[in-house]
Amino acid sequence: MIVFEFLLNALAIGITFLYGSMGETITEKAGHLNLGIPGIMSVGSACGCAVLNVLCRDGCPVHPVLIVILALLATLAGGALMGLLYSFLAVSLRSNQNVTGLAMTIFGVGLAKFIFAKLEVDGVFYTRSTKYFRFPFANTTSSLQYIGILVFLGIALAIVSSVVLSRTRVGLHLRAVGESPATADAAGINVTKYKYIATIIGSAIAALGGLFYIVDFQGSQEAYLTVEAMGWLSVALVIFSTWRPYVSIFGSFVFGVLYILGSYLPSFGLKVDMATSNLIKTLPYVVTIIVLIITSIRNRPENQPPASLGVSYFREDR
Amino acid sequence: MTDPAEKTRDLTENANRPYALELKGVSKAFGSIQANYKVDLQLKHGEILALLGENGSGKTTLMNMVAGIYFPDEGQIFVDGEEVVIGSPRDAYKYKIGMIHQHFKLVDLFSAAENVVLGVNDGSRYSIKEVNERVRQIADRYGFNINPKDKIHEMSVSQKQTVEILKVLYRGAEILILDEPTAVLTPQETEVLFSVLRQMKADGKSIVIITHKLHEVLAISDRVAVLRKGEHIATVNTAESTESSLTEMMVGKKVSLNIDRTEPHDTAERLVVKGLSGHNPEGLKVLDDVSFTAFGGEILGIAGIAGSGQRELLEAVAGIYSPDEGEITYIEPKNGDRVNLRKKTPLQIRELGVRLSFVPEDRLGMGLVGSMDITDNVMLRSYRSGRTILLNRNDPKKLAEDIVRDLEVATPNLRTPVRRLSGGNVQKVLVGREIASAPSVLMAAYPVRGLDINSSYAIYNLLNDQKERGVAVIFVGEDLDVLIELCDRILVINSGRVTGIVDARTTDKETVGFLMTKSDDRPKSDERGGNS
């Protein structure tokens, strides 16, 4: 059954990338390249874990549902605040998006490490809450022991955001903003509003990936050290899935398989050393580059990033 | 619709109705430039009104005020006899006014229907199927050849234009304004557009078509309103007009500018262009068998409606644009060697002394780097000539100082990025740099566009100086008065063809204006009759 466990674990780790890439995709659809995703995931998860730490300090006296909801809300709020900061810098002040994003990552990762270090001093209690993110009826023999509610929430959110992007007026307007803000502006769409809201919602969703990774998938107090890497993989997944949330459901699974393949090879009877196993973890980046090459060669506009990605919009520039 | 019976019916039906659109005393100024001054205009129900005027006569500005892009400084706008305030394109749609701009505003990745419905929020549930259906209905009604599901990036220019028209119709516009709709179309596509316009007119829509092509005015419009230098000259019935009567209204009486002009002396062949033809990326022919000779020691003017191939012609000589066929020969002033420029790279052509300055559509993009200062921009032309790996900044700095002093460039200092300078000063830097390299051919396109009077005269003097030194100056201009007073000869280009080379000392504005606008392919005699 090792293969089954491997696949379930791949699905679970993939959900981290799914949240991150979904958030990034929504932001990029508004024309904003947000390289702050790793920082946003770090800060969001730090906020969630800080709340969990308080709630679970004395053996989790609060109702489990409330624990989960409060943790999710704190994570969403942390991510949204980071998104708001990014929007203010990149939309209102029209700062360079790459620089702003990288600064957000540097700032976010640092801030999160500070918060987690503080939690370690106070005593780590958030790891106790992992069980509340699983289904209560899933016992140790059920395959559901590996995949909790956030896995299903992630997939559901990806489907919903796909439908919103492709089938609704809001989605049409958002895509227009990312493709050609001047056209959207001329059509009476509030470009700034769309950019702000998409970035904030996207950042909040991405933050959930961080919380999922630390509390659910890893459930360990060292997990926060690797959230940043998850963030970068999420950004790569956006490119891999050619800016389509429903493709990223599949893409996140592929990334998950490739990411944990190295650590499972010994179980499959293949002897690999530590270095090789870590090298295998870079495979998601390799397949992303392959996808980039293929889509660049085929050069279909549908598979390209939103046309105004990375370009600040200023009405008077026309 | 020239069927007399139909016309009478139209007239009686609309006789008692107020004008569909009426402007009274509308003015608009941009800074010190008066774009429109107290313009009165009336558009009747169910008519096609042509708005005619030269480049910069204020046609587009006037209509932009109706479409809510600009707000008039003074004057009133009436729709159906009621005074309205139009503050945004949204307001314009509220009064059923829609404008199709020259530059399309479409999302390339979207389908036609998605572009049409973009920004429309009528409260109903969004369903792309229903939008497709409605777009198809409108398309069928007016005979548009378009599939609502096609993506914009797969479409031809004329189809894109159709989508723009559909956008306006979808929003329920009764008054349509088209800004130079035929500028991007082939003659066949123009015919299709005209038949669509006639159909919309028959459907009771009122249409304003902005244009400077006389034969189109005669072919499609019921009445013509002529603007000149921002003022309304007259509105006449098309049936009572001819190309020459319209030209006269368009160009107006000659204005004396008193530009110094010396007799050319020691002229010698410098640049011989023969049979130059070429097309643009869209496949439209932009140069058609262009031949001329430019002499050292004279100023050759190039007159033409904007976009008639002037840019491509100059760029072909400079080696930037590669034409399909034709010869460009440069004659060395020193030894008389004939050099084929088509075999040379732009850099080699520059080194021969052929200089292109000013492409005003993109002043900064073509010639200067906006974020660099004057010295660095001057250095762009000389950095290759250094002998060491380090840049020599002293000479360019001295040259920059000379330019700033001689041309009176208003700048805080030499280190100010050029994009912070005003347009006129940017142009002075550009021309100063090009002249400093002692060219033997100097091409200047619209060097005085947007400049005030004093700066303009400073540029004219510079060009005259160069002429005195035996340089072959090619001057592309838009103001006919300037062309006639500054140049020695004027080449008139019209849709990529040379329609005449005239002596500037003996010609007059009407002649040049007529050459600029007349069409070789006379509209077929049945064109005015349309499809009735």
mmCIF file of N, CA, C and O in Angstrom, chain B residues 43-89:
data_model
loop_
_atom_site.group_PDB
_atom_site.id
_atom_site.type_symbol
_atom_site.label_atom_id
_atom_site.label_comp_id
_atom_site.label_asym_id
_atom_site.label_seq_id
_atom_site.Cartn_x
_atom_site.Cartn_y
_atom_site.Cartn_z
ATOM 1 N N LEU B 43 -26.459 68.003 -36.207
ATOM 2 C CA LEU B 43 -26.576 66.681 -36.820
ATOM 3 C C LEU B 43 -28.053 66.328 -36.835
ATOM 4 O O LEU B 43 -28.716 66.309 -35.804
ATOM 5 N N LYS B 44 -28.561 66.058 -38.062
ATOM 6 C CA LYS B 44 -29.978 65.726 -38.180
ATOM 7 C C LYS B 44 -30.199 64.241 -37.919
ATOM 8 O O LYS B 44 -29.277 63.447 -38.027
ATOM 9 N N HIS B 45 -31.433 63.905 -37.623
ATOM 10 C CA HIS B 45 -31.775 62.494 -37.477
ATOM 11 C C HIS B 45 -31.620 61.792 -38.820
ATOM 12 O O HIS B 45 -32.012 62.309 -39.847
ATOM 13 N N GLY B 46 -31.044 60.621 -38.771
ATOM 14 C CA GLY B 46 -30.966 59.795 -39.964
ATOM 15 C C GLY B 46 -30.107 60.364 -41.075
ATOM 16 O O GLY B 46 -30.368 60.117 -42.251
ATOM 17 N N GLU B 47 -29.067 61.105 -40.735
ATOM 18 C CA GLU B 47 -28.178 61.579 -41.791
ATOM 19 C C GLU B 47 -26.742 61.174 -41.485
ATOM 20 O O GLU B 47 -26.396 60.829 -40.354
ATOM 21 N N ILE B 48 -25.933 61.212 -42.528
ATOM 22 C CA ILE B 48 -24.499 61.024 -42.344
ATOM 23 C C ILE B 48 -23.836 62.368 -42.563
ATOM 24 O O ILE B 48 -23.922 62.956 -43.635
ATOM 25 N N LEU B 49 -23.206 62.853 -41.503
ATOM 26 C CA LEU B 49 -22.530 64.144 -41.575
ATOM 27 C C LEU B 49 -21.034 63.889 -41.596
ATOM 28 O O LEU B 49 -20.504 63.195 -40.731
ATOM 29 N N ALA B 50 -20.361 64.421 -42.594
ATOM 30 C CA ALA B 50 -18.903 64.293 -42.633
ATOM 31 C C ALA B 50 -18.299 65.490 -41.928
ATOM 32 O O ALA B 50 -18.730 66.631 -42.144
ATOM 33 N N LEU B 51 -17.344 65.232 -41.057
ATOM 34 C CA LEU B 51 -16.624 66.306 -40.382
ATOM 35 C C LEU B 51 -15.251 66.359 -41.024
ATOM 36 O O LEU B 51 -14.435 65.459 -40.858
ATOM 37 N N LEU B 52 -15.030 67.425 -41.788
ATOM 38 C CA LEU B 52 -13.848 67.475 -42.643
ATOM 39 C C LEU B 52 -12.877 68.527 -42.129
ATOM 40 O O LEU B 52 -13.288 69.586 -41.657
ATOM 41 N N GLY B 53 -11.609 68.232 -42.223
ATOM 42 C CA GLY B 53 -10.610 69.214 -41.827
ATOM 43 C C GLY B 53 -9.230 68.618 -41.936
ATOM 44 O O GLY B 53 -9.063 67.411 -41.991
ATOM 45 N N GLU B 54 -8.222 69.510 -41.961
ATOM 46 C CA GLU B 54 -6.838 69.045 -42.029
ATOM 47 C C GLU B 54 -6.442 68.412 -40.695
ATOM 48 O O GLU B 54 -7.174 68.504 -39.713
ATOM 49 N N ASN B 55 -5.236 67.855 -40.655
ATOM 50 C CA ASN B 55 -4.707 67.375 -39.372
ATOM 51 C C ASN B 55 -4.635 68.548 -38.414
ATOM 52 O O ASN B 55 -4.215 69.632 -38.781
ATOM 53 N N GLY B 56 -5.033 68.312 -37.198
ATOM 54 C CA GLY B 56 -4.925 69.358 -36.200
ATOM 55 C C GLY B 56 -5.975 70.441 -36.316
ATOM 56 O O GLY B 56 -5.846 71.508 -35.743
ATOM 57 N N SER B 57 -7.043 70.169 -37.080
ATOM 58 C CA SER B 57 -8.074 71.199 -37.205
ATOM 59 C C SER B 57 -9.112 71.070 -36.095
ATOM 60 O O SER B 57 -10.057 71.838 -36.041
ATOM 61 N N GLY B 58 -8.964 70.080 -35.226
ATOM 62 C CA GLY B 58 -9.843 69.987 -34.067
ATOM 63 C C GLY B 58 -11.051 69.080 -34.245
ATOM 64 O O GLY B 58 -11.974 69.133 -33.450
ATOM 65 N N LYS B 59 -11.035 68.247 -35.291
ATOM 66 C CA LYS B 59 -12.190 67.364 -35.524
ATOM 67 C C LYS B 59 -12.355 66.364 -34.395
ATOM 68 O O LYS B 59 -13.439 66.205 -33.828
ATOM 69 N N THR B 60 -11.265 65.687 -34.084
ATOM 70 C CA THR B 60 -11.360 64.623 -33.079
ATOM 71 C C THR B 60 -11.629 65.200 -31.697
ATOM 72 O O THR B 60 -12.445 64.665 -30.941
ATOM 73 N N THR B 61 -10.981 66.317 -31.385
ATOM 74 C CA THR B 61 -11.223 66.954 -30.095
ATOM 75 C C THR B 61 -12.694 67.297 -29.934
ATOM 76 O O THR B 61 -13.303 67.036 -28.900
ATOM 77 N N LEU B 62 -13.267 67.856 -30.981
ATOM 78 C CA LEU B 62 -14.670 68.258 -30.924
ATOM 79 C C LEU B 62 -15.547 67.048 -30.624
ATOM 80 O O LEU B 62 -16.430 67.089 -29.757
ATOM 81 N N MET B 63 -15.309 65.962 -31.338
ATOM 82 C CA MET B 63 -16.155 64.794 -31.149
ATOM 83 C C MET B 63 -15.878 64.101 -29.816
ATOM 84 O O MET B 63 -16.762 63.508 -29.222
ATOM 85 N N ASN B 64 -14.623 64.196 -29.350
ATOM 86 C CA ASN B 64 -14.313 63.631 -28.036
ATOM 87 C C ASN B 64 -15.115 64.321 -26.936
ATOM 88 O O ASN B 64 -15.419 63.713 -25.916
ATOM 89 N N MET B 65 -15.455 65.576 -27.162
ATOM 90 C CA MET B 65 -16.261 66.276 -26.163
ATOM 91 C C MET B 65 -17.683 65.729 -26.166
ATOM 92 O O MET B 65 -18.338 65.665 -25.132
ATOM 93 N N VAL B 66 -18.152 65.342 -27.339
ATOM 94 C CA VAL B 66 -19.490 64.762 -27.424
ATOM 95 C C VAL B 66 -19.497 63.364 -26.807
ATOM 96 O O VAL B 66 -20.475 62.927 -26.206
ATOM 97 N N ALA B 67 -18.350 62.666 -26.940
ATOM 98 C CA ALA B 67 -18.282 61.278 -26.461
ATOM 99 C C ALA B 67 -17.882 61.185 -24.991
ATOM 100 O O ALA B 67 -17.770 60.096 -24.456
ATOM 101 N N GLY B 68 -17.643 62.333 -24.360
ATOM 102 C CA GLY B 68 -17.356 62.317 -22.929
ATOM 103 C C GLY B 68 -15.903 62.099 -22.575
ATOM 104 O O GLY B 68 -15.584 61.851 -21.419
ATOM 105 N N ILE B 69 -15.012 62.163 -23.565
ATOM 106 C CA ILE B 69 -13.588 61.987 -23.260
ATOM 107 C C ILE B 69 -13.030 63.296 -22.700
ATOM 108 O O ILE B 69 -12.296 63.306 -21.726
ATOM 109 N N TYR B 70 -13.379 64.404 -23.368
ATOM 110 C CA TYR B 70 -12.991 65.715 -22.863
ATOM 111 C C TYR B 70 -14.248 66.450 -22.430
ATOM 112 O O TYR B 70 -15.351 66.136 -22.871
ATOM 113 N N PHE B 71 -14.047 67.460 -21.609
ATOM 114 C CA PHE B 71 -15.161 68.298 -21.199
ATOM 115 C C PHE B 71 -14.943 69.687 -21.791
ATOM 116 O O PHE B 71 -13.859 70.236 -21.679
ATOM 117 N N PRO B 72 -15.970 70.231 -22.456
ATOM 118 C CA PRO B 72 -15.764 71.527 -23.114
ATOM 119 C C PRO B 72 -15.493 72.648 -22.105
ATOM 120 O O PRO B 72 -16.015 72.621 -20.996
ATOM 121 N N ASP B 73 -14.649 73.608 -22.530
ATOM 122 C CA ASP B 73 -14.410 74.774 -21.678
ATOM 123 C C ASP B 73 -15.643 75.662 -21.641
ATOM 124 O O ASP B 73 -15.969 76.253 -20.630
ATOM 125 N N GLU B 74 -16.282 75.785 -22.796
ATOM 126 C CA GLU B 74 -17.539 76.535 -22.822
ATOM 127 C C GLU B 74 -18.417 76.005 -23.939
ATOM 128 O O GLU B 74 -17.976 75.223 -24.775
ATOM 129 N N GLY B 75 -19.669 76.438 -23.921
ATOM 130 C CA GLY B 75 -20.592 75.995 -24.963
ATOM 131 C C GLY B 75 -21.592 74.994 -24.441
ATOM 132 O O GLY B 75 -21.496 74.509 -23.308
ATOM 133 N N GLN B 76 -22.590 74.708 -25.292
ATOM 134 C CA GLN B 76 -23.658 73.805 -24.889
ATOM 135 C C GLN B 76 -23.788 72.663 -25.881
ATOM 136 O O GLN B 76 -23.513 72.818 -27.066
ATOM 137 N N ILE B 77 -24.221 71.522 -25.366
ATOM 138 C CA ILE B 77 -24.500 70.369 -26.215
ATOM 139 C C ILE B 77 -25.964 69.988 -26.017
ATOM 140 O O ILE B 77 -26.446 69.901 -24.884
ATOM 141 N N PHE B 78 -26.663 69.816 -27.135
ATOM 142 C CA PHE B 78 -28.063 69.423 -27.074
ATOM 143 C C PHE B 78 -28.243 68.074 -27.747
ATOM 144 O O PHE B 78 -27.706 67.839 -28.823
ATOM 145 N N VAL B 79 -28.992 67.188 -27.101
ATOM 146 C CA VAL B 79 -29.351 65.921 -27.737
ATOM 147 C C VAL B 79 -30.862 65.918 -27.846
ATOM 148 O O VAL B 79 -31.556 66.083 -26.836
ATOM 149 N N ASP B 80 -31.380 65.775 -29.044
ATOM 150 C CA ASP B 80 -32.828 65.797 -29.278
ATOM 151 C C ASP B 80 -33.462 67.064 -28.719
ATOM 152 O O ASP B 80 -34.546 67.038 -28.162
ATOM 153 N N GLY B 81 -32.735 68.170 -28.817
ATOM 154 C CA GLY B 81 -33.280 69.446 -28.391
ATOM 155 C C GLY B 81 -33.127 69.738 -26.911
ATOM 156 O O GLY B 81 -33.453 70.826 -26.457
ATOM 157 N N GLU B 82 -32.641 68.787 -26.126
ATOM 158 C CA GLU B 82 -32.486 69.019 -24.695
ATOM 159 C C GLU B 82 -31.020 69.204 -24.355
ATOM 160 O O GLU B 82 -30.173 68.441 -24.820
ATOM 161 N N GLU B 83 -30.730 70.202 -23.539
ATOM 162 C CA GLU B 83 -29.339 70.431 -23.188
ATOM 163 C C GLU B 83 -28.848 69.306 -22.268
ATOM 164 O O GLU B 83 -29.546 68.889 -21.347
ATOM 165 N N VAL B 84 -27.643 68.820 -22.545
ATOM 166 C CA VAL B 84 -27.102 67.725 -21.743
ATOM 167 C C VAL B 84 -25.688 68.067 -21.276
ATOM 168 O O VAL B 84 -25.029 68.919 -21.857
ATOM 169 N N VAL B 85 -25.303 67.416 -20.201
ATOM 170 C CA VAL B 85 -23.922 67.530 -19.720
ATOM 171 C C VAL B 85 -23.294 66.150 -19.852
ATOM 172 O O VAL B 85 -23.783 65.188 -19.277
ATOM 173 N N ILE B 86 -22.227 66.048 -20.645
ATOM 174 C CA ILE B 86 -21.595 64.748 -20.871
ATOM 175 C C ILE B 86 -20.224 64.759 -20.216
ATOM 176 O O ILE B 86 -19.303 65.404 -20.694
ATOM 177 N N GLY B 87 -20.122 64.059 -19.107
ATOM 178 C CA GLY B 87 -18.876 64.099 -18.345
ATOM 179 C C GLY B 87 -18.017 62.870 -18.511
ATOM 180 O O GLY B 87 -16.864 62.856 -18.113
ATOM 181 N N SER B 88 -18.565 61.821 -19.085
ATOM 182 C CA SER B 88 -17.805 60.581 -19.217
ATOM 183 C C SER B 88 -18.401 59.772 -20.367
ATOM 184 O O SER B 88 -19.530 60.029 -20.787
ATOM 185 N N PRO B 89 -17.645 58.801 -20.866
ATOM 186 C CA PRO B 89 -18.209 57.950 -21.926
ATOM 187 C C PRO B 89 -19.522 57.299 -21.485
ATOM 188 O O PRO B 89 -20.422 57.084 -22.284
#
